[in-house]
Coordinates of C-alpha atoms and ligand atoms in Angstrom, one line a residue:
X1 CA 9.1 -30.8 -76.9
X2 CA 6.9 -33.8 -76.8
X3 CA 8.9 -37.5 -77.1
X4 CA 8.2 -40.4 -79.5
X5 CA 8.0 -43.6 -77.9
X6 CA 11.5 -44.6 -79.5
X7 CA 12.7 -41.2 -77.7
X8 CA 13.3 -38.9 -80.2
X9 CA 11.3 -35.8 -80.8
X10 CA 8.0 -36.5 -82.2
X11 CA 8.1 -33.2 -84.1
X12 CA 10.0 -30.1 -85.3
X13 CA 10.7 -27.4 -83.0
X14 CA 7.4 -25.2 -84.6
X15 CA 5.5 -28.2 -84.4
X16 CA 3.8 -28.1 -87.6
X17 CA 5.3 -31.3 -89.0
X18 CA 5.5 -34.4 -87.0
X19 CA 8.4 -36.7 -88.1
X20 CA 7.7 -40.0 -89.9
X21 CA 10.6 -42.4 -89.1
X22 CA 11.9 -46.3 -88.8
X23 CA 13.6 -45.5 -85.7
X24 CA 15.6 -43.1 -83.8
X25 CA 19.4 -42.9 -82.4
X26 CA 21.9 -40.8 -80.8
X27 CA 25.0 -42.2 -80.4
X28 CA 27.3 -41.3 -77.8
X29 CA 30.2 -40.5 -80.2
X30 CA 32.0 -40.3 -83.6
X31 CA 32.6 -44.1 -83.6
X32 CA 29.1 -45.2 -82.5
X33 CA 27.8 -42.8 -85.4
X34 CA 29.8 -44.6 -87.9
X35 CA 28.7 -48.1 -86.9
X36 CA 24.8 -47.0 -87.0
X37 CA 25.6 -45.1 -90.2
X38 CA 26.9 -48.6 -91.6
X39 CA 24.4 -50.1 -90.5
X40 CA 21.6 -48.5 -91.4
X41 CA 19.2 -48.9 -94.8
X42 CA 18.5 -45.9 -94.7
X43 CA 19.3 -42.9 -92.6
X44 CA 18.8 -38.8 -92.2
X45 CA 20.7 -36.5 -89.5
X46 CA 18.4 -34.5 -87.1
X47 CA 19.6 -31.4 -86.3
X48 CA 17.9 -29.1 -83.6
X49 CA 14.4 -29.4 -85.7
X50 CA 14.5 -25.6 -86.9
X51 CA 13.4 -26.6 -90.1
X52 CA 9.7 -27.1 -91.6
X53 CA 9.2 -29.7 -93.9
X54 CA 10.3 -33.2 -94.5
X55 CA 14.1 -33.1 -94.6
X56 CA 14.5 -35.4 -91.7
X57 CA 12.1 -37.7 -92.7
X58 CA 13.5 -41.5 -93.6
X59 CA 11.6 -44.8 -93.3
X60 CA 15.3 -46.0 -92.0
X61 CA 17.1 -44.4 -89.1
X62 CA 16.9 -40.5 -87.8
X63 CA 19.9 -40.1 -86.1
X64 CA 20.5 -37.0 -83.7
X65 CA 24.0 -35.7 -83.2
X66 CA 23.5 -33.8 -80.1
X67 CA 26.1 -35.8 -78.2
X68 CA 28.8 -34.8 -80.9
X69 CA 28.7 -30.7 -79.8
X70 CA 32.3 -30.1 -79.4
X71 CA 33.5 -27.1 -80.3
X72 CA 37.5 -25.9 -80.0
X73 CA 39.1 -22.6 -81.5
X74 CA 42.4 -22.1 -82.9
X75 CA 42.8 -18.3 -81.6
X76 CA 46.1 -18.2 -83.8
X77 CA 44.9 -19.2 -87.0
X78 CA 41.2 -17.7 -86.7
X79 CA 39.3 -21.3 -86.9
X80 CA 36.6 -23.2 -85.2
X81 CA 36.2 -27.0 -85.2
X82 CA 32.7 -27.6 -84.5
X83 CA 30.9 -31.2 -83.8
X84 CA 28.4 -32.3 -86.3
X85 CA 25.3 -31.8 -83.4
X86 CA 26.8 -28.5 -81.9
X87 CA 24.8 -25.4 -81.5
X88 CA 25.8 -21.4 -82.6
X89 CA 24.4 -21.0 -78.9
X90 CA 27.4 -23.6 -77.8
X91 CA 29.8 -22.2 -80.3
X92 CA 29.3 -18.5 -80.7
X93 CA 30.6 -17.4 -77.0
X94 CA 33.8 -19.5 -77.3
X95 CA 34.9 -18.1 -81.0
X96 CA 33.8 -14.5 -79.3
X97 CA 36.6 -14.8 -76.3
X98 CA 38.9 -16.4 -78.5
X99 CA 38.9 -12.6 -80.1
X100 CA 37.3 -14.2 -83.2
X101 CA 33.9 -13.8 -84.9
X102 CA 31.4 -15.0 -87.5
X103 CA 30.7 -12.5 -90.5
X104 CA 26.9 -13.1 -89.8
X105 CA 24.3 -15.5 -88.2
X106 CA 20.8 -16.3 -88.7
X107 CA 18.1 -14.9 -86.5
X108 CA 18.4 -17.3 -84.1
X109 CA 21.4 -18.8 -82.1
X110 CA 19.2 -22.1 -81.1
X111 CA 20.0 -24.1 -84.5
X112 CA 22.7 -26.5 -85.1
X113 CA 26.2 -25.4 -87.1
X114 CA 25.4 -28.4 -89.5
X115 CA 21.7 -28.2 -89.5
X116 CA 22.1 -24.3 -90.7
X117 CA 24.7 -24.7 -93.3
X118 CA 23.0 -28.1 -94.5
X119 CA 19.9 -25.7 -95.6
X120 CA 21.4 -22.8 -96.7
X121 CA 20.4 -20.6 -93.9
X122 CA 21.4 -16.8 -93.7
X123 CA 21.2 -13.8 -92.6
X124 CA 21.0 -10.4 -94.0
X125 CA 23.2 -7.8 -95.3
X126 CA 24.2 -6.8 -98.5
X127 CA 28.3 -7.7 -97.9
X128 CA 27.4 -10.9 -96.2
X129 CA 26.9 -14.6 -97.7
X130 CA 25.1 -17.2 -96.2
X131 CA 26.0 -19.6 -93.7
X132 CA 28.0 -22.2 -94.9
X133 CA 30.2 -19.7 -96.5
X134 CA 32.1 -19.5 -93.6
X135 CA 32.8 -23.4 -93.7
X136 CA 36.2 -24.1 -94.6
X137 CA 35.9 -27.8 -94.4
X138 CA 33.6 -30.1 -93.6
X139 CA 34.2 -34.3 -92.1
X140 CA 31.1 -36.3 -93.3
X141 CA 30.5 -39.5 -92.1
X142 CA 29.6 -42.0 -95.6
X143 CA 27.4 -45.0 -96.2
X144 CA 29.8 -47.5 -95.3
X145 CA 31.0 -45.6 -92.1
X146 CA 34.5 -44.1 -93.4
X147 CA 35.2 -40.8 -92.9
X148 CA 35.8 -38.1 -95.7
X149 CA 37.1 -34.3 -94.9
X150 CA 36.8 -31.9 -97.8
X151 CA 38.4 -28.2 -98.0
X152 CA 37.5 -25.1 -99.4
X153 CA 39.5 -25.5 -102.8
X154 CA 39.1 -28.9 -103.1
X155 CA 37.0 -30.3 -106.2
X156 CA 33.4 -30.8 -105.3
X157 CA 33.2 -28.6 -102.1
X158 CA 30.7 -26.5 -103.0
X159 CA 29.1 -29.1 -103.6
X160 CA 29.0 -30.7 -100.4
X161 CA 28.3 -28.0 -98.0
X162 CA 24.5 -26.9 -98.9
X163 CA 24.1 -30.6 -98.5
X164 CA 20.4 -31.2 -97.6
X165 CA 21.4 -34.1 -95.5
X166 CA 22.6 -35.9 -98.9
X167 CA 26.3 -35.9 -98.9
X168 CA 26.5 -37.7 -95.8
X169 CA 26.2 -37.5 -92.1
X170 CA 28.4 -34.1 -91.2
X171 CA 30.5 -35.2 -88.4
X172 CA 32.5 -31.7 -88.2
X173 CA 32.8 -28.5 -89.4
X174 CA 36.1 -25.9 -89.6
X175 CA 35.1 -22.4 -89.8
X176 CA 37.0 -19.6 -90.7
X177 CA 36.4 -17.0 -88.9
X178 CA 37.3 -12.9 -89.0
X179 CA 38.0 -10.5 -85.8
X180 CA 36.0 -9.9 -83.8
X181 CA 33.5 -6.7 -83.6
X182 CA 31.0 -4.7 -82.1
X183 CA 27.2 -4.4 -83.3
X184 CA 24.7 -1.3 -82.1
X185 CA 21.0 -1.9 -83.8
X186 CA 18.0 0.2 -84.0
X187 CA 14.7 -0.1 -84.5
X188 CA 13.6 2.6 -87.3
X189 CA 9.3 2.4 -87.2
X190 CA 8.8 5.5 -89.8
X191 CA 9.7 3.8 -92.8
X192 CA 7.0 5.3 -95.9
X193 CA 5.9 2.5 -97.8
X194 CA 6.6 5.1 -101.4
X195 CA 10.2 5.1 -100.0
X196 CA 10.3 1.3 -99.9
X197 CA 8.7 0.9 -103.1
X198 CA 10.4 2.9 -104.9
X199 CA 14.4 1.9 -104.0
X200 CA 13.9 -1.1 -101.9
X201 CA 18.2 -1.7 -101.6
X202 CA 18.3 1.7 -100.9
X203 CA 16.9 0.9 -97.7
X204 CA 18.8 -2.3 -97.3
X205 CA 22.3 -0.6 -97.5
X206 CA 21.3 1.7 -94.2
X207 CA 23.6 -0.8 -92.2
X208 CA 25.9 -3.9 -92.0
X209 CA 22.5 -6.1 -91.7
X210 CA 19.1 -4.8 -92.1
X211 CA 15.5 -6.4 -92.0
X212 CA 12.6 -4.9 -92.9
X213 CA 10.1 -6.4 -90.8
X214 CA 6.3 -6.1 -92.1
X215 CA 3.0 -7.3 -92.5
X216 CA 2.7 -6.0 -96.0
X217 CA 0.0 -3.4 -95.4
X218 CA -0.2 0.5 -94.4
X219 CA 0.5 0.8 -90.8
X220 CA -0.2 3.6 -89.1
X221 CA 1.1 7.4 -91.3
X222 CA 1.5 4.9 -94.1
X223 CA 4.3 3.1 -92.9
X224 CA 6.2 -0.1 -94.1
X225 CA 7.0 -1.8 -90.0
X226 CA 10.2 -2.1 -88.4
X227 CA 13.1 -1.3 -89.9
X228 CA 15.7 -3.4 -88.0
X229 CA 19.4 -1.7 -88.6
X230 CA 22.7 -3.8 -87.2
X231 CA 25.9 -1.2 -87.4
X232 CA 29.3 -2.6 -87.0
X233 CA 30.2 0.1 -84.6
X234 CA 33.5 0.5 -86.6
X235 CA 32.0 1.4 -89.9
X236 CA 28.8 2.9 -89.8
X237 CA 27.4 5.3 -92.3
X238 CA 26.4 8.6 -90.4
X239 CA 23.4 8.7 -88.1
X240 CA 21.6 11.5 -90.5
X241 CA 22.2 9.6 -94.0
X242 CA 20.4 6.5 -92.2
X243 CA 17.6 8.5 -90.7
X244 CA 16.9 10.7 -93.9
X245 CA 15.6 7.7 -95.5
X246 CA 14.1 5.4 -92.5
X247 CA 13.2 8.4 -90.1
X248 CA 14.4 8.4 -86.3
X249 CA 15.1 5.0 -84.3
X250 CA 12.6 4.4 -81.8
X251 CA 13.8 4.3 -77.7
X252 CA 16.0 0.7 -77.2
X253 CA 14.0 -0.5 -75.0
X254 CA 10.7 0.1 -76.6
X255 CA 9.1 -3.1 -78.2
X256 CA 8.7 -4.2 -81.7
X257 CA 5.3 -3.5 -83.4
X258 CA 6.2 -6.6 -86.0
X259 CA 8.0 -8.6 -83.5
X260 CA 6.8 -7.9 -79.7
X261 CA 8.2 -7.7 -76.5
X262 CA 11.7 -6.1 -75.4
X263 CA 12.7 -9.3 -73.5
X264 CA 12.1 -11.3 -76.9
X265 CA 14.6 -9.5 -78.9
X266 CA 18.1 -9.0 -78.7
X267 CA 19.8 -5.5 -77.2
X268 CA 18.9 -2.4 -79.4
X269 CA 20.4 0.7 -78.5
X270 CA 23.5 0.0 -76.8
X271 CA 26.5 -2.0 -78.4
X272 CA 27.4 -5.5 -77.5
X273 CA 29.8 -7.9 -79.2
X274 CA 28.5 -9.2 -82.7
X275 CA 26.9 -12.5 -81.0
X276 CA 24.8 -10.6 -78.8
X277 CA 23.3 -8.6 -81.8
X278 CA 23.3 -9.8 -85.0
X279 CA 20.5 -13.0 -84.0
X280 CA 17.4 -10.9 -83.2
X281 CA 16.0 -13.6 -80.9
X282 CA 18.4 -14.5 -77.8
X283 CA 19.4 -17.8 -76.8
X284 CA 17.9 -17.5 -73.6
X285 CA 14.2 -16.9 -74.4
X286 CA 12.0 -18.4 -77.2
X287 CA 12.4 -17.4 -81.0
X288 CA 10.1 -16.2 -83.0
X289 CA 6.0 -16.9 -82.6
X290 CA 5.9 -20.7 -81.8
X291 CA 2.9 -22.1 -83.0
X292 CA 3.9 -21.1 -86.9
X293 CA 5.7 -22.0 -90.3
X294 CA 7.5 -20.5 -92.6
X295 CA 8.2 -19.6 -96.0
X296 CA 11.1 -17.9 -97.9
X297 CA 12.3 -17.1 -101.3
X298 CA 15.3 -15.6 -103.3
X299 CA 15.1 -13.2 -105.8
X300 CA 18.1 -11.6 -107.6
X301 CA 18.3 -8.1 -106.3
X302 CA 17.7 -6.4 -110.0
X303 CA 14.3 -7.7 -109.4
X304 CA 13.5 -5.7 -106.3
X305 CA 11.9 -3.1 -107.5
X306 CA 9.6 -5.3 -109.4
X307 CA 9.2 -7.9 -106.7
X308 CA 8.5 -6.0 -103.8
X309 CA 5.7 -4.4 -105.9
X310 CA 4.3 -7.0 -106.5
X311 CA 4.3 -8.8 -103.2
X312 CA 2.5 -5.7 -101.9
X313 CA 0.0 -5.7 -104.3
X314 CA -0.8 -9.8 -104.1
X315 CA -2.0 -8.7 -100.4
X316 CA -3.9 -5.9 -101.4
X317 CA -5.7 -8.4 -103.6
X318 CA -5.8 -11.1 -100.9
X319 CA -6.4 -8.7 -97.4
X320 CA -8.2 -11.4 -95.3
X321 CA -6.4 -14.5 -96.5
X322 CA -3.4 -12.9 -95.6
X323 CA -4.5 -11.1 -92.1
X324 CA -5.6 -14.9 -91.1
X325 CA -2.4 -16.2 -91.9
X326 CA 0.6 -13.9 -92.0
X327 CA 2.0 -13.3 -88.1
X328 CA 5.0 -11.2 -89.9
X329 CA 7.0 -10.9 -93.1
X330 CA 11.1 -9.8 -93.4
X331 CA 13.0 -8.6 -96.2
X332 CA 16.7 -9.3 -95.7
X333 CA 19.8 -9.0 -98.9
X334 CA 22.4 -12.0 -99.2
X335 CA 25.3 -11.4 -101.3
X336 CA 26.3 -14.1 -104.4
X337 CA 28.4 -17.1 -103.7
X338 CA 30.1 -20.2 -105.6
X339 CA 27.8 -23.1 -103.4
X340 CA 26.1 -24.7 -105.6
X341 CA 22.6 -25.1 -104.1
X342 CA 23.1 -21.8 -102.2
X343 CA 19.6 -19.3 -102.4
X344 CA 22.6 -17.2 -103.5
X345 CA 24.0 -18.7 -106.2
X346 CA 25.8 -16.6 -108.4
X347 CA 23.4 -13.6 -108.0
X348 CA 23.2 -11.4 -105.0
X349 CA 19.3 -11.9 -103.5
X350 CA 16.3 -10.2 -101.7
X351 CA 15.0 -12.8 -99.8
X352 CA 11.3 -12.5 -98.8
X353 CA 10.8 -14.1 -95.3
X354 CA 6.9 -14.8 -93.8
X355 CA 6.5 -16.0 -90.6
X356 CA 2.8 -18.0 -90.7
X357 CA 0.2 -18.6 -88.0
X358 CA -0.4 -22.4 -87.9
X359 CA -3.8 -21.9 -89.4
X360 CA -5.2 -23.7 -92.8
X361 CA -4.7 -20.5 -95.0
X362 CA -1.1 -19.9 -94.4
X363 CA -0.9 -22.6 -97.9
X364 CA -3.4 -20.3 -99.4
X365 CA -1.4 -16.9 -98.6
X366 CA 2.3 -19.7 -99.4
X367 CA 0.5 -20.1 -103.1
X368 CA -0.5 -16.1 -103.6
X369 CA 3.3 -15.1 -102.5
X370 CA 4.5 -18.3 -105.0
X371 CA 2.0 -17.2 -108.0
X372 CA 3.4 -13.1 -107.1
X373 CA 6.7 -13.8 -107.1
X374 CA 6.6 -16.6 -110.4
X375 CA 8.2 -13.8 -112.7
X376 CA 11.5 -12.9 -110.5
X377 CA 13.3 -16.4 -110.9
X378 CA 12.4 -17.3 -107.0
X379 CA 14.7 -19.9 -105.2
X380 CA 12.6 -21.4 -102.1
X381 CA 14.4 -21.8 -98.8
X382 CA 15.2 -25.5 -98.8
X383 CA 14.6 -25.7 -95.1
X384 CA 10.9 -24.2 -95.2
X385 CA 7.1 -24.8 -96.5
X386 CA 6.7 -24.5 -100.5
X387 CA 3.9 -25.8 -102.9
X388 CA 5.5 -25.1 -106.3
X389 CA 7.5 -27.8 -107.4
X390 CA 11.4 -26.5 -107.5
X391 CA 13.0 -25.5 -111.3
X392 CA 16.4 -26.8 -110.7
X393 CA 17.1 -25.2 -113.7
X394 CA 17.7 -21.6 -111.6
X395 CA 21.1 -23.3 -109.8
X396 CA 24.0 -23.4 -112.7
X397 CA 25.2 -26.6 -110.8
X398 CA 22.0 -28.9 -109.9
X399 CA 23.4 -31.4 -112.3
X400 CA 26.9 -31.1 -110.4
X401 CA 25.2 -31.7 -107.5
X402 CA 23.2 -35.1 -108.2
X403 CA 26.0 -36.6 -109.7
X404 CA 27.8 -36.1 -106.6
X405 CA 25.3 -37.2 -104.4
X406 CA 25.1 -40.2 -106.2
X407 CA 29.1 -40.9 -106.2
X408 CA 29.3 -40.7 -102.2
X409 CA 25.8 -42.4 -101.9
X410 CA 25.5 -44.4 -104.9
X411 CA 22.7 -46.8 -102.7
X412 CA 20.7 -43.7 -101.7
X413 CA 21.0 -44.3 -98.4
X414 CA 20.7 -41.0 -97.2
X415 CA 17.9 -40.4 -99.8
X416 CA 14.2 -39.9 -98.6
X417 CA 11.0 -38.5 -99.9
X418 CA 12.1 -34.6 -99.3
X419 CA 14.7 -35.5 -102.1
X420 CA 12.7 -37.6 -104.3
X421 CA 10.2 -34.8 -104.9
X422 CA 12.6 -31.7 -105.4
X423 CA 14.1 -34.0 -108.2
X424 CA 17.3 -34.3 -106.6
X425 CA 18.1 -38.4 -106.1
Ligands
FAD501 C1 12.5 -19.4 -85.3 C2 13.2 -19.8 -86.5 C3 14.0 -18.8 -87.1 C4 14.8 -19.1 -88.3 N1 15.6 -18.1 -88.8 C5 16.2 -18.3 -89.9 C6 17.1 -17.4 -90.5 O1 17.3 -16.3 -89.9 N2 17.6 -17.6 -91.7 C7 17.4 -18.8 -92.4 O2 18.0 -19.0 -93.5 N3 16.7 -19.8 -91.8 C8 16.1 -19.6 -90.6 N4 15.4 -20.6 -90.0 C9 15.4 -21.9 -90.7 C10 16.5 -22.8 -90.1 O3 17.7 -22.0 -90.0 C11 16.8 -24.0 -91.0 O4 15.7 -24.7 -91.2 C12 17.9 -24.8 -90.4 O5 18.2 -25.9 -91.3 C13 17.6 -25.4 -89.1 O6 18.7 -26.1 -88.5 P1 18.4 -27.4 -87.7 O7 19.6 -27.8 -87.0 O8 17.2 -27.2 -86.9 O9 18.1 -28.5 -88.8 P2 17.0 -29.6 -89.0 O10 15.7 -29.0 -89.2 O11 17.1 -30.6 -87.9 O12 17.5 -30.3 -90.3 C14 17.5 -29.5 -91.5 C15 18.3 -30.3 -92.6 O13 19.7 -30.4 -92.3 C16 20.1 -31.8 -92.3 N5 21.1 -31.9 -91.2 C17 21.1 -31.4 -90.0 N6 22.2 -31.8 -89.3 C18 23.0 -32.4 -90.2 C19 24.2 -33.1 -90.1 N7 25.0 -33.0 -89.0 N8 24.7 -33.7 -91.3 C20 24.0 -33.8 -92.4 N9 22.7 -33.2 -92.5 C21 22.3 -32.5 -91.4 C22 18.8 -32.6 -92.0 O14 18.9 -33.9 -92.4 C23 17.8 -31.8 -92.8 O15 17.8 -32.1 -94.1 C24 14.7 -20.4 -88.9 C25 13.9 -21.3 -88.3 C26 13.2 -21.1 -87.1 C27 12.3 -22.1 -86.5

């Protein structure tokens, strides 16, 4: 991570967007926050820098919260408090031994709780919502430095927890959790791109949380990638209903074709508690590629078929703009929720993940996958690298939503560019 001069990362974790800022604080605690909050003109929350655009960008104040990581959990009644800055990485291992677990996570335990839920971040499965579902209330610090705690059930929550930063500086988080489980994964390489094609959520109901990881084109026999499976190892469909439709799993410790080496990627092969599985990066090594962006979008999944055709065939049309620029692709499901600026909704999604190489064409390949996808109602990923502007129309409650951001924040303190151009302020 390189440092600013006022000691603050001088850009995101990828390293594709380097912040633009007044100045930069991290207070100590909950009460130094609220003074800098109240004093700021302007302010935006940094969380771990996982995202790729310009969410945390302010001419005012970028505050980071990484001193407020607390995280406690209420073994009898199945909750986590977790501070405003705190990590799944500082969280996840402490909800685990309390007996307790998270219905899902993201791919990657290195992001902040608040960051993650602020964005909309998910993972995959069919059964499982994003992120922030599993918020049960949230403690947002406001403009003038007072405290506000909101609960599930109380008017305007759905509102504030796909936030974007906007609601206010998120101090805390409660989670609910569920008990705690196992996960087995497996690698399945002998996916045929016809069987894809033809019943794309066929292949996504295989297991608890699949990805299909690809590059879009024929890889060797014809085939789609990797086929990433996560069982709960309590309710699993059989081994031979799974491997009629993806073929055999490859050897756990063999490496990924789409995503590299063993050491990269979480256990496959052998069960583990669900923390230890469902992220496919693990907290000890480094995520992902690096030097990259990303893009993703959310389609409802009666538009699979349709969508997944015609991703395919936008890089059959485009094969060198897309070899220069695509490191890999993943196709995960999300299942529909009440949040109001959730990908999901009120329709249960395919999301279309691509993982670029820091190179110039990655916007040309970003605009192909926009122009492809154009006719399936897309949702971007608020958190990552899109050209087209937003239709806020897709999201029943966008209007919901800015009037609410403009009752806690009627000075638009926490407002900033990002904002200004989705149409949001
Ligand atoms: C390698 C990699 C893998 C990824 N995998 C996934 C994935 O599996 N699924 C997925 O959906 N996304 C994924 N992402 C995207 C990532 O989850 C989101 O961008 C997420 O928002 C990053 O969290 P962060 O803490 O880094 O937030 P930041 O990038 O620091 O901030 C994101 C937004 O949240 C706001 N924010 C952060 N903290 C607070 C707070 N305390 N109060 C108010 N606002 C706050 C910021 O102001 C900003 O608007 C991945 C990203 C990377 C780099």
């Amino acid at each position: 991570m390189t440092v600013a001069a006022d000691g603050g990362p001088a850009r995101n974790w990828a390293g594709n967007h380097t912040y633009a800022r007044g100045s930069f604080s991290a207070p100590a605690d909950l009460e130094e926050l609220r003074r800098v909050v109240a004093g700021a003109d302007r302010i935006r929350v940094l969380g771990t820098g996982h995202s790729f655009n310009d969410g945390v960008d302010t001419p005012g104040t970028q505050v980071s919260l990484r001193h407020l990581d607390h995280v406690s959990v209420d073994a009898a009644a199945g909750t986590a408090l977790v501070g405003g800055g705190a990590r799944y990485v500082d969280a996840l291992p402490a909800i685990h031994a309390a007996g307790w677990a998270l219905p899902n996570t993201g791919s990657l335990p290195h992001i902040s709780v608040a960051g993650a839920v602020s964005t909309g971040t998910h993972g995959s499965g069919t059964g499982n919502r994003i992120a922030a579902s599993a918020v049960a209330a949230l403690t947002v610090v406001l403009p003038d430095g007072d405290l506000l705690t909101v609960r599930r059930g109380e008017p305007g929550f759905e509102g504030m927890v796909v936030g974007l930063g906007a609601k206010g500086v998120v101090a805390e988080l409660e989670l609910a959790l569920v008990p705690t489980f196992d996960v087995v994964q497996d690698i399945h390489p002998g996916l045929p791109w016809e069987r894809l094609l033809a019943d794309p959520l066929a292949v996504m109901a295989t297991g608890y949380s699949v990805s299909v990881f690809t590059r879009w084109v024929d890889e060797p026999g014809g085939t789609v990638g990797d086929v990433v499976v996560k069982h709960r190892t309590d309710d699993r469909r059989p081994a031979e209903e799974v491997e009629a439709l993806l073929g055999r799993p490859q050897p756990g410790e063999a490496p990924s074709a789409m995503l590299g080496a063993s050491e990269h990627l979480t256990p496959r092969g052998t069960p583990g508690p669900w923390f230890t599985r469902l992220p496919h990066f693990p907290p000890d090594g480094d995520p992902s590629f690096g030097d990259e962006d990303q893009s993703e979008w959310f389609v409802p999944l009666e538009h699979a078929v349709g969508a997944v055709a015609a991703l395919r065939a936008a890089v059959d049309a485009a094969p060198a703009v897309f070899a220069e620029a695509m490191a890999v692709s993943e196709l995960r499901t999300i299942a529909a929720d009440d949040i109001w600026l959730s990908g999901s909704a009120g329709r249960a999604s395919l999301a279309f993940h691509f993982t670029w190489r820091n190179v110039a064409a990655r916007m040309d390949a970003v605009r192909a996958v926009e122009q492809a996808l154009a006719p399936f109602t897309p949702r971007a990923h608020w958190g990552k690298t899109f050209t087209r502007p937003v239709d806020l129309g897709l999201w029943e409650h966008t209007e919901d939503w800015i009037a609410q951001r403009r009752a806690l924040d009627p000075d638009g303190r926490f407002a900033n560019g990002y904002l200004e151009r989705l149409g949001l302020l």
